[in-house]
Coordinates of N, CA and C in Angstrom, one line a residue:
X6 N -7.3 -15.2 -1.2 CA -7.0 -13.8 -1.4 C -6.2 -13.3 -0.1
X7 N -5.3 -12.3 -0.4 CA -4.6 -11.9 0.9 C -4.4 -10.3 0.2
X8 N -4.8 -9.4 1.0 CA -5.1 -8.1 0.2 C -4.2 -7.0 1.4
X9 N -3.4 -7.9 2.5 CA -2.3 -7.0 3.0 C -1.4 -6.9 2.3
X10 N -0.6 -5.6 2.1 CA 0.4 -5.5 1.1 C 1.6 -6.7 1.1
X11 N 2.1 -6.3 2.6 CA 3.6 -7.4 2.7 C 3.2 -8.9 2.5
X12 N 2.0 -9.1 2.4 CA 2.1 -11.0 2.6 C 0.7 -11.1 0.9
X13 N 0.6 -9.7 0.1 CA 0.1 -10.6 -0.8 C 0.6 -11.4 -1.6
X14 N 0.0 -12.3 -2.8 CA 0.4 -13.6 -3.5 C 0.1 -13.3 -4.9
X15 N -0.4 -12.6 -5.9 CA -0.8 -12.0 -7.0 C -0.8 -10.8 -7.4
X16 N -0.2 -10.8 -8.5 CA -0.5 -9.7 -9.6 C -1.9 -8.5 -9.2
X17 N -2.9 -9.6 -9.1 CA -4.1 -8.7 -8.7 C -4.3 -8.1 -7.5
X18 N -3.4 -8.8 -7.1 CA -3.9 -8.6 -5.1 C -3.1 -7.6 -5.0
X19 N -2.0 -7.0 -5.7 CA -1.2 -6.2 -5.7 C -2.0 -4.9 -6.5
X20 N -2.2 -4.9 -7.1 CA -3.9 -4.0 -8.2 C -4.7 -3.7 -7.1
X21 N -5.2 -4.4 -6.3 CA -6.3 -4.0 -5.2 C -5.4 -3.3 -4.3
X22 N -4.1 -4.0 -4.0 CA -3.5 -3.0 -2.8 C -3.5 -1.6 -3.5
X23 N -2.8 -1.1 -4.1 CA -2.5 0.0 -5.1 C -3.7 1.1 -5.2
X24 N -4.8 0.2 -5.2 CA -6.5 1.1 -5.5 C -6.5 1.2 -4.0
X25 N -6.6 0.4 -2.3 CA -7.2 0.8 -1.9 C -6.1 1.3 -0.5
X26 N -5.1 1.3 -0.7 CA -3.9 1.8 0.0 C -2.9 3.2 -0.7
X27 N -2.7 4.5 0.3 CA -1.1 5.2 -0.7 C -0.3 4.8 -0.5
X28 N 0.5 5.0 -1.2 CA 2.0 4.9 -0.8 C 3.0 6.4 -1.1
X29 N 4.1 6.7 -0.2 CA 4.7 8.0 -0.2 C 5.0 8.4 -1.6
X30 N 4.9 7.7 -2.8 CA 5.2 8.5 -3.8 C 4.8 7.2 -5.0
X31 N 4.1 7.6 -6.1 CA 3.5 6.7 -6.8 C 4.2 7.4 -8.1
X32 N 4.1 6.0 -8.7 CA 4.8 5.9 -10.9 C 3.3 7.1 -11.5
X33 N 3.8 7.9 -12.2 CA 2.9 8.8 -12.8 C 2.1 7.8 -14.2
X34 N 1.4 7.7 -14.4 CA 0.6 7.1 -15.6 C 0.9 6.9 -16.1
X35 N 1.4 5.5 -17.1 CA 2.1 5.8 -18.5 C 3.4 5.8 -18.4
X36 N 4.4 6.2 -17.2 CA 5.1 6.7 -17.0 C 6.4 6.0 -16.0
X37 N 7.9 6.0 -15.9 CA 8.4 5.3 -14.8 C 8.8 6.5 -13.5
X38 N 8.7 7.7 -14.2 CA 9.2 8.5 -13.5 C 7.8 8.7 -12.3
X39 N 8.4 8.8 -11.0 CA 7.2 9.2 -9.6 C 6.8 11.0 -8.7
X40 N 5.7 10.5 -8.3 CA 5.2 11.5 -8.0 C 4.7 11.5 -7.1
X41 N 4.8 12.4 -6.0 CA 4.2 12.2 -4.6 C 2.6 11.9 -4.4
X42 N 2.4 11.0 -3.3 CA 0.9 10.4 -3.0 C 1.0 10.9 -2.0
X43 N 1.2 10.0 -0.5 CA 0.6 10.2 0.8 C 1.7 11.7 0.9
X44 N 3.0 11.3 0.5 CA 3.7 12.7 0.8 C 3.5 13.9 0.6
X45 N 3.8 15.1 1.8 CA 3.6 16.2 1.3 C 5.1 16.6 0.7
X46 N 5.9 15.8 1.1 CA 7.4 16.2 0.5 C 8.3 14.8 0.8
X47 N 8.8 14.0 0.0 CA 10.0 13.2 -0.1 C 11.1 13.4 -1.0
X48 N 12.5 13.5 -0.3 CA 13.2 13.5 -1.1 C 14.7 12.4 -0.4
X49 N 15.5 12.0 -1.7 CA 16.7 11.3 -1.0 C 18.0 12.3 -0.8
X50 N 18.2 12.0 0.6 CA 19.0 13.6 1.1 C 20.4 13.2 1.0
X51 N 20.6 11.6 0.8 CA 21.9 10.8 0.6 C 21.9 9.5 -0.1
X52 N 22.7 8.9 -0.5 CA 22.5 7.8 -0.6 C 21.8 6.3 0.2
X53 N 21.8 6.2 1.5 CA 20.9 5.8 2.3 C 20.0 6.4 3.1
X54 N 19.9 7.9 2.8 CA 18.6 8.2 3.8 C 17.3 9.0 2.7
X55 N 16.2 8.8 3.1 CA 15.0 9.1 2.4 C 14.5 10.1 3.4
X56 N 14.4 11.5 3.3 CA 13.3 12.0 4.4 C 11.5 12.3 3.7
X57 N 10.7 12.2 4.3 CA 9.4 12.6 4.2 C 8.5 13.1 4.9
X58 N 7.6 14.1 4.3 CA 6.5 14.7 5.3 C 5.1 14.6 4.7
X59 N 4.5 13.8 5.4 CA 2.9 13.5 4.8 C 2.3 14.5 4.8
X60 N 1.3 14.4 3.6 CA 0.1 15.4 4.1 C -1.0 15.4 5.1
X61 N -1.1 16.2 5.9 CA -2.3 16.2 6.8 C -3.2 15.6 6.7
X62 N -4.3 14.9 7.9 CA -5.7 14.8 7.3 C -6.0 13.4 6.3
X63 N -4.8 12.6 6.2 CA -5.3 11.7 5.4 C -5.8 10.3 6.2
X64 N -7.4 10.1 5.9 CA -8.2 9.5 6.5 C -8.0 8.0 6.2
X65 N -8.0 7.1 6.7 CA -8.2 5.5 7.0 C -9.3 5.1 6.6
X66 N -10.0 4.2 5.5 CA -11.0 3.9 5.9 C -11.4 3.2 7.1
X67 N -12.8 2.8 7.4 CA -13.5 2.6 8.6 C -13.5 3.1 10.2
X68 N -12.9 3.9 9.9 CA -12.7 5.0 10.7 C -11.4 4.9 12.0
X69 N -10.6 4.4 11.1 CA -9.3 3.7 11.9 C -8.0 5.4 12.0
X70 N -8.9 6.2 12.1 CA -8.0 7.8 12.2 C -7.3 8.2 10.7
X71 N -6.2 9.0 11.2 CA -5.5 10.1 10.2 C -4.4 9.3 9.8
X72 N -3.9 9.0 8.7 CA -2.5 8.7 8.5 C -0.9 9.5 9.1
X73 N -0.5 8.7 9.8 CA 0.8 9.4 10.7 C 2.3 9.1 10.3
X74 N 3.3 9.4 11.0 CA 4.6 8.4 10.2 C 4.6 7.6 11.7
X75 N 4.0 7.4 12.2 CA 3.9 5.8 13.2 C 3.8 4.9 12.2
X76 N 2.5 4.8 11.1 CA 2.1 4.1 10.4 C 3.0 3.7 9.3
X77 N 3.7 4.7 9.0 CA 4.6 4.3 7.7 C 5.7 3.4 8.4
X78 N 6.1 3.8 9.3 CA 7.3 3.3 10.2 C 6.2 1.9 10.3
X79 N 5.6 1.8 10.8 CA 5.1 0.3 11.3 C 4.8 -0.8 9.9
X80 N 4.5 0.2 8.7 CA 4.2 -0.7 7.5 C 5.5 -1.2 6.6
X81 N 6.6 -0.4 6.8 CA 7.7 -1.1 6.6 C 8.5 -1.7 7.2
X82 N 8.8 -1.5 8.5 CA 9.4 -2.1 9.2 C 8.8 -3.8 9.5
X83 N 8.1 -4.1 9.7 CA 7.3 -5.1 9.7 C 7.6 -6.2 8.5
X84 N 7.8 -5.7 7.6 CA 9.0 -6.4 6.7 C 9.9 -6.9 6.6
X85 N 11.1 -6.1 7.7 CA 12.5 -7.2 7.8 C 12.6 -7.4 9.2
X86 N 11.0 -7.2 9.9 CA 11.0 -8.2 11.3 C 10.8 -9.9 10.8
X87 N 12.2 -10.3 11.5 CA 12.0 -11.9 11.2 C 10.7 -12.4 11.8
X88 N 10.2 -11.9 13.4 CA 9.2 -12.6 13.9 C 7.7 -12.7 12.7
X89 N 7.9 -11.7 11.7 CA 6.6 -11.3 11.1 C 6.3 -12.4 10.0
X90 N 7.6 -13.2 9.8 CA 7.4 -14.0 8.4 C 6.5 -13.2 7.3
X91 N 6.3 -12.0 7.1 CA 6.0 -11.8 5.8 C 6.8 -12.1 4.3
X92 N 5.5 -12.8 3.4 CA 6.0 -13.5 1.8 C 6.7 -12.5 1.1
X93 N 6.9 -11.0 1.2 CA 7.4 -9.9 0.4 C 8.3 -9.6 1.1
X94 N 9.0 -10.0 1.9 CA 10.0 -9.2 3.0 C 11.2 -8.8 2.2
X95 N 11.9 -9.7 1.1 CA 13.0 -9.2 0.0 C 12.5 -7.7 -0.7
X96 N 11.4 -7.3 -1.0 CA 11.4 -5.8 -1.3 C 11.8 -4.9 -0.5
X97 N 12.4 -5.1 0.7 CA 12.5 -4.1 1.7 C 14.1 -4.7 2.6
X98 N 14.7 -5.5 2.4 CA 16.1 -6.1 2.0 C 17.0 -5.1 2.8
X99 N 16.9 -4.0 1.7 CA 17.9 -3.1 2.2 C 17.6 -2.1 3.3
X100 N 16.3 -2.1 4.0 CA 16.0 -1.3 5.4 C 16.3 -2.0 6.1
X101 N 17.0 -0.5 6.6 CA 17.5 -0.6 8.2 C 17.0 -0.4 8.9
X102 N 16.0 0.5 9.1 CA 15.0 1.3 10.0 C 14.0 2.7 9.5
X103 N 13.1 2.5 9.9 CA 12.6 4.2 9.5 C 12.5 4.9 11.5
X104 N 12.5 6.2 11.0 CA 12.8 6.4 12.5 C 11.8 7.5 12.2
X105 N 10.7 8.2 13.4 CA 9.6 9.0 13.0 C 10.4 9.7 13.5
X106 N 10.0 11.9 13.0 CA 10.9 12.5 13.2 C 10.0 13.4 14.0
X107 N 8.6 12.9 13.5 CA 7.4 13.9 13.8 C 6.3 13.4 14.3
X108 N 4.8 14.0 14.1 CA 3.7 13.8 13.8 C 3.7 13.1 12.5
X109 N 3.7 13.9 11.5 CA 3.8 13.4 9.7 C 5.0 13.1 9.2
X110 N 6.1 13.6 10.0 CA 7.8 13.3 9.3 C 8.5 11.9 10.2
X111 N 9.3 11.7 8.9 CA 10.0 10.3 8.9 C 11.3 10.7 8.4
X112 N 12.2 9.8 8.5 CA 13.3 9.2 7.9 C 13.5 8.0 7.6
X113 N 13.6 7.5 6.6 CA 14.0 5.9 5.9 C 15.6 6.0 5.5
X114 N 16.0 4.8 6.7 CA 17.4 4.6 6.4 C 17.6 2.9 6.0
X115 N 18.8 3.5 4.6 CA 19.0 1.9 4.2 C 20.3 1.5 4.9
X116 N 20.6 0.3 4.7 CA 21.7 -0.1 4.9 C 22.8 -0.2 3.6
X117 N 22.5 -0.1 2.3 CA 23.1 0.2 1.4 C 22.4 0.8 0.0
X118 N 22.9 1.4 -0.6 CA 22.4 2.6 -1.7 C 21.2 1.4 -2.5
X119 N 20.1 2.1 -2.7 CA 18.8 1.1 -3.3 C 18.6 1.9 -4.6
X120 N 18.8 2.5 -5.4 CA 18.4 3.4 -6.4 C 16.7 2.8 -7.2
X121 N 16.7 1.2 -7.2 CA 15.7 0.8 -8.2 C 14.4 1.0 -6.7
X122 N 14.9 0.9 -5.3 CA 14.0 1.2 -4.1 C 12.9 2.1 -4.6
X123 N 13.1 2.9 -5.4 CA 12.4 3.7 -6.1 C 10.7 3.5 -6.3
X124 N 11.3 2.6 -7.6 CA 9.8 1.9 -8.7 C 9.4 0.9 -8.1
X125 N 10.5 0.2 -7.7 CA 10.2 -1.5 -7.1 C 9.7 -1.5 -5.9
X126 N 9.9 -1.0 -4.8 CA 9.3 -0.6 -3.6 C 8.3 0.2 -3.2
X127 N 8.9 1.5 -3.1 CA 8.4 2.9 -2.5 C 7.2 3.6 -3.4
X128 N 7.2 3.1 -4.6 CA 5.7 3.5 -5.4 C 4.8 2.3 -6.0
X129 N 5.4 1.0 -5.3 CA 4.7 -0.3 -5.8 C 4.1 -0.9 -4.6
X130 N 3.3 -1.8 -4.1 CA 2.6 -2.4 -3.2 C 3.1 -2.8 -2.0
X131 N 4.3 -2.9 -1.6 CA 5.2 -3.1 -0.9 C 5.1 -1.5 -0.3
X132 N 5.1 -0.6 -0.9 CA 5.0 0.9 -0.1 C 3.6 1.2 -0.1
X133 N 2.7 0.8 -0.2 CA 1.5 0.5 1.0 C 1.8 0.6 2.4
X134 N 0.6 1.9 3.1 CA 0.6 2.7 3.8 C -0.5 2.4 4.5
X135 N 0.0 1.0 5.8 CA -1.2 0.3 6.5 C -1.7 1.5 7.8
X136 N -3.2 1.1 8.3 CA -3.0 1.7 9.6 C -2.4 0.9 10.8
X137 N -1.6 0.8 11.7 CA -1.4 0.2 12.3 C -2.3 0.0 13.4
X138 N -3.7 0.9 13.8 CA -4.4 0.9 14.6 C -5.4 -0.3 14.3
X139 N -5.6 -0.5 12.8 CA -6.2 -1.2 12.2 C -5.6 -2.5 12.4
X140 N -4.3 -2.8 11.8 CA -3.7 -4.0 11.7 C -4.0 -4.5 13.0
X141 N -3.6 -3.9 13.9 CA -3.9 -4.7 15.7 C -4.7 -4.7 15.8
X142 N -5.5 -4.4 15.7 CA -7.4 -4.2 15.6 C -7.9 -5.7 15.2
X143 N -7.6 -5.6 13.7 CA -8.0 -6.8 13.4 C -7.4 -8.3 12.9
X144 N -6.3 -8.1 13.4 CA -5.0 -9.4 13.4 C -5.4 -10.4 11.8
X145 N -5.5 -11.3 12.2 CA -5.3 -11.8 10.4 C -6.3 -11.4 9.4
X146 N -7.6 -10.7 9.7 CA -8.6 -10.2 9.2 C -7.5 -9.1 8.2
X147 N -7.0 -8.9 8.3 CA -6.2 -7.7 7.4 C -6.0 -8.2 5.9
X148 N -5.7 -9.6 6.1 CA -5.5 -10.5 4.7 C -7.1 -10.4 3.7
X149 N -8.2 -10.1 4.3 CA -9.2 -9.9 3.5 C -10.4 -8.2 3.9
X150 N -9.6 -7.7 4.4 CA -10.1 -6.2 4.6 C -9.3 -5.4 4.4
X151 N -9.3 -4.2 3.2 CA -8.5 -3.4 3.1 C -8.8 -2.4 3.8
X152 N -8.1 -1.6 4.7 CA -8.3 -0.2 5.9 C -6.8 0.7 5.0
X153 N -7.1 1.0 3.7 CA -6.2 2.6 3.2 C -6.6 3.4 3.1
X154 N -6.3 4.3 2.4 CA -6.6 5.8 2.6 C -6.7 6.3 1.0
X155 N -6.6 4.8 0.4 CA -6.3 5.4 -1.2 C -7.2 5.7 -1.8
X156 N -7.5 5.6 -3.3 CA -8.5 5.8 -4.4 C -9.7 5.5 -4.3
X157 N -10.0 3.9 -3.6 CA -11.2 3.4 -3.8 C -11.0 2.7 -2.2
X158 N -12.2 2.2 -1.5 CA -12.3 1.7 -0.4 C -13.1 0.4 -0.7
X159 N -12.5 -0.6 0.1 CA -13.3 -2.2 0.2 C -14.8 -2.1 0.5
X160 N -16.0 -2.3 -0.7 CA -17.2 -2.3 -0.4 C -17.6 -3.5 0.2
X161 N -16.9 -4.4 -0.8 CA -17.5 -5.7 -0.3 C -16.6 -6.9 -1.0
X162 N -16.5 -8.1 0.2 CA -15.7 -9.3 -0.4 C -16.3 -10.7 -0.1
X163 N -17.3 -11.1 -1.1 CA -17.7 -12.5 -0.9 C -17.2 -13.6 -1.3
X164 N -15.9 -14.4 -1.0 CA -15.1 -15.3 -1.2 C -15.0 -15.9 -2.5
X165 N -14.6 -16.5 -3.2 CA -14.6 -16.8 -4.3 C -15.9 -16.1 -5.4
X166 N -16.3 -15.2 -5.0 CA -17.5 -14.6 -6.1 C -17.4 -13.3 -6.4
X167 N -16.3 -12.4 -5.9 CA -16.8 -10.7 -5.9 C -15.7 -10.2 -5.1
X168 N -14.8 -9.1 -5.6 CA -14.9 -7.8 -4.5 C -14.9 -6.8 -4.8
X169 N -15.5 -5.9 -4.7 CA -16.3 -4.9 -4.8 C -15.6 -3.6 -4.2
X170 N -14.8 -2.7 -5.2 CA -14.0 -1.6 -4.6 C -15.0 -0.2 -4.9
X171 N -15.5 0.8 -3.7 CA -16.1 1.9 -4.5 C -15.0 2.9 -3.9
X172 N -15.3 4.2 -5.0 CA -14.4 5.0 -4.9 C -14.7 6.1 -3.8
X173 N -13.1 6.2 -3.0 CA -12.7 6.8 -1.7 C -13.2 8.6 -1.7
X174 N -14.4 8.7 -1.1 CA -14.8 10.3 -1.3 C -14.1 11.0 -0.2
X175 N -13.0 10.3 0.4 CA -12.2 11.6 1.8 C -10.9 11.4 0.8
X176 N -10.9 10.9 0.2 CA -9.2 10.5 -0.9 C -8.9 11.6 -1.3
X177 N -7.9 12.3 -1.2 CA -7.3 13.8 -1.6 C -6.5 13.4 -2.9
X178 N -5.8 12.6 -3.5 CA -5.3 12.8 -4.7 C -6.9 13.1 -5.9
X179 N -6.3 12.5 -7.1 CA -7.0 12.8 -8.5 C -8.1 12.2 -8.2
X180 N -9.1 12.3 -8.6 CA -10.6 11.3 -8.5 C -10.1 10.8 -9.5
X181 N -10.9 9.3 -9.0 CA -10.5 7.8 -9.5 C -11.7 8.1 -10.7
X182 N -11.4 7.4 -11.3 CA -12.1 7.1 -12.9 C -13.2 6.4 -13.2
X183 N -13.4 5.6 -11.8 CA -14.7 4.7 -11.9 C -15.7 5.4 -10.6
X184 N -16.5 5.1 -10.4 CA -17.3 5.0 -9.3 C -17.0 3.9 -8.6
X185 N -17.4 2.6 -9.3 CA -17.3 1.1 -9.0 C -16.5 0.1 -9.6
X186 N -15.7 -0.5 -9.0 CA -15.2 -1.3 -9.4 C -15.3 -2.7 -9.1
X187 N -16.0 -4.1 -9.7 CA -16.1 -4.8 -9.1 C -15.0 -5.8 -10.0
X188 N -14.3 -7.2 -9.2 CA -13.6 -7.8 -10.1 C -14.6 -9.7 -9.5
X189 N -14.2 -9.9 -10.2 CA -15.0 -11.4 -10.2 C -14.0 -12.5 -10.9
X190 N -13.4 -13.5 -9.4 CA -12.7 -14.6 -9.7 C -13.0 -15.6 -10.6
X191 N -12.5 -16.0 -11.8 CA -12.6 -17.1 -12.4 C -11.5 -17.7 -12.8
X192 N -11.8 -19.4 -11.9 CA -10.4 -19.7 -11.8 C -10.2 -20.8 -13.4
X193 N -11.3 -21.2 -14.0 CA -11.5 -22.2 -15.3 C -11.0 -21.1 -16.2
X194 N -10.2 -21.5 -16.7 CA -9.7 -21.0 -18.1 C -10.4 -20.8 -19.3
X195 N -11.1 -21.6 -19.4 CA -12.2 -21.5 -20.5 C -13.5 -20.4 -20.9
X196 N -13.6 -20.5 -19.1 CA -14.5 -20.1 -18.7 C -14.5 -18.3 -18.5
X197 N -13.0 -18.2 -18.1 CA -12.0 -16.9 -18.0 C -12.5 -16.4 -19.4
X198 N -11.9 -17.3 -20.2 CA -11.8 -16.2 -22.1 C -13.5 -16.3 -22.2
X199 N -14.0 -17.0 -22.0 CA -15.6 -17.1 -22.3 C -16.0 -15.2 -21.7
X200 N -16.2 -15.4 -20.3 CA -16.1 -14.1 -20.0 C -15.8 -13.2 -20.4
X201 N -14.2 -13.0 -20.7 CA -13.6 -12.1 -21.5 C -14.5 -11.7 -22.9
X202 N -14.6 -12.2 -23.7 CA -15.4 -12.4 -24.2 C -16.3 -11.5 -24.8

C-alpha cells in the first residue's frame, strides 16, 4: 500500500487518497463538470495561470495544523522535483511553479495551456492537499498514514488485513455517507468473487 498521493500505485489507493485528502476543486457526482473543495475561490485567469484562495480553518488530521497555500505549493511542486522521484510526477508535466501569494492564496503557473489539468489533475488524486508539516514529520511513514483534511480520516491500517477510514467530524464540505468505512485486501481471485458474493 502507498496511500501518498504522488507515489500511489492503484486505482484503490487513489479511492483512499480522495476520501482522506482535498483537493482545490473536485468532479461533482455523477458528473465531469468541478466544484470547489479546499477552495474558497479558484479560477483560470489565463491560459497558464490558475489563482486560488482556500478556505479558512481547514484542519489536518492528527493534529498536524490548518491547511495553508505553503501546503498546496509543497504538494505539487514536489512532483516535478527530479530529486523526489515520485511514480505520478507526469500528472503535473506541465508545472512550472506554484508561488504562495498569501496565507490561503496561491498561484499555479503552467508552462503551457493544460485544459484536461482540470479532471485529470487538480480534482483527481494527484491534487491531493498534503500537510507538509506532516510529510517532514513522518518521512516514508506517509506511504501508510493518511494526515488530510478530507471526508474520512485513517482509523486504522493492519497490513494485508484492513484499513479502516471513519468519517472526518472537523471536514467542512457535505457529510460523508458512511460513518465507517472499512476495505479488506483480497489478493486470490476466487476468493475475491467468493467475497463479493
Amino acid at each position: 500500500i502507498n496511500i501518498d498521493p504522488a507515489n500511489r500505485i492503484s486505482a484503490v489507493e487513489a479511492n483512499i487518497c480522495r476520501a482522506t485528502y482535498q483537493t482545490l476543486a473536485r468532479l461533482k457526482p455523477g458528473s465531469l463538470e468541478w466544484e470547489s473543495d479546499a477552495a474558497a475561490t479558484i479560477k483560470q485567469v489565463d491560459a497558464n495561470t490558475i489563482e486560488f484562495a482556500l478556505k479558512p480553518n481547514q484542519k489536518f488530521a492528527g493534529g498536524y495544523g490548518t491547511m495553508t497555500a505553503e501546503d498546496v505549493q509543497f504538494s505539487f511542486m514536489r512532483f516535478i522535483d527530479p530529486a523526489k522521484k515520485v511514480a505520478n510526477a507526469g500528472d503535473w508535466m506541465q508545472l512550472d511553479k506554484v508561488e504562495v501569494t498569501g496565507p490561503l492564496s496561491g498561484r499555479i503557473l503552467l508552462k503551457t495551456p493544460a485544459p484536461a489539468l482540470w479532471k485529470t489533475t487538480i480534482c483527481d488524486a494527484s491534487g491531493c492537499i498534503v500537510s507538509k508539516k506532516a510529510y517532514e514529520a513522518l518521512g516514508d511513514k506517509i506511504a501508510t498514514q493518511a494526515v488530510g483534511s478530507g471526508a474520512y480520516v485513517q482509523r486504522e491500517w493492519v497490513p494485508g488485513q484492513r484499513f479502516v477510514m471513519a468519517a472526518n467530524g472537523d471536514y467542512s464540505g457535505p457529510k460523508p455517507a458512511f460513518g465507517e468505512i472499512e476495505l479488506r485486501p483480497i489478493t486470490d481471485d476466487k476468493a475475491a468473487d467468493a467475497a463479493f458474493r
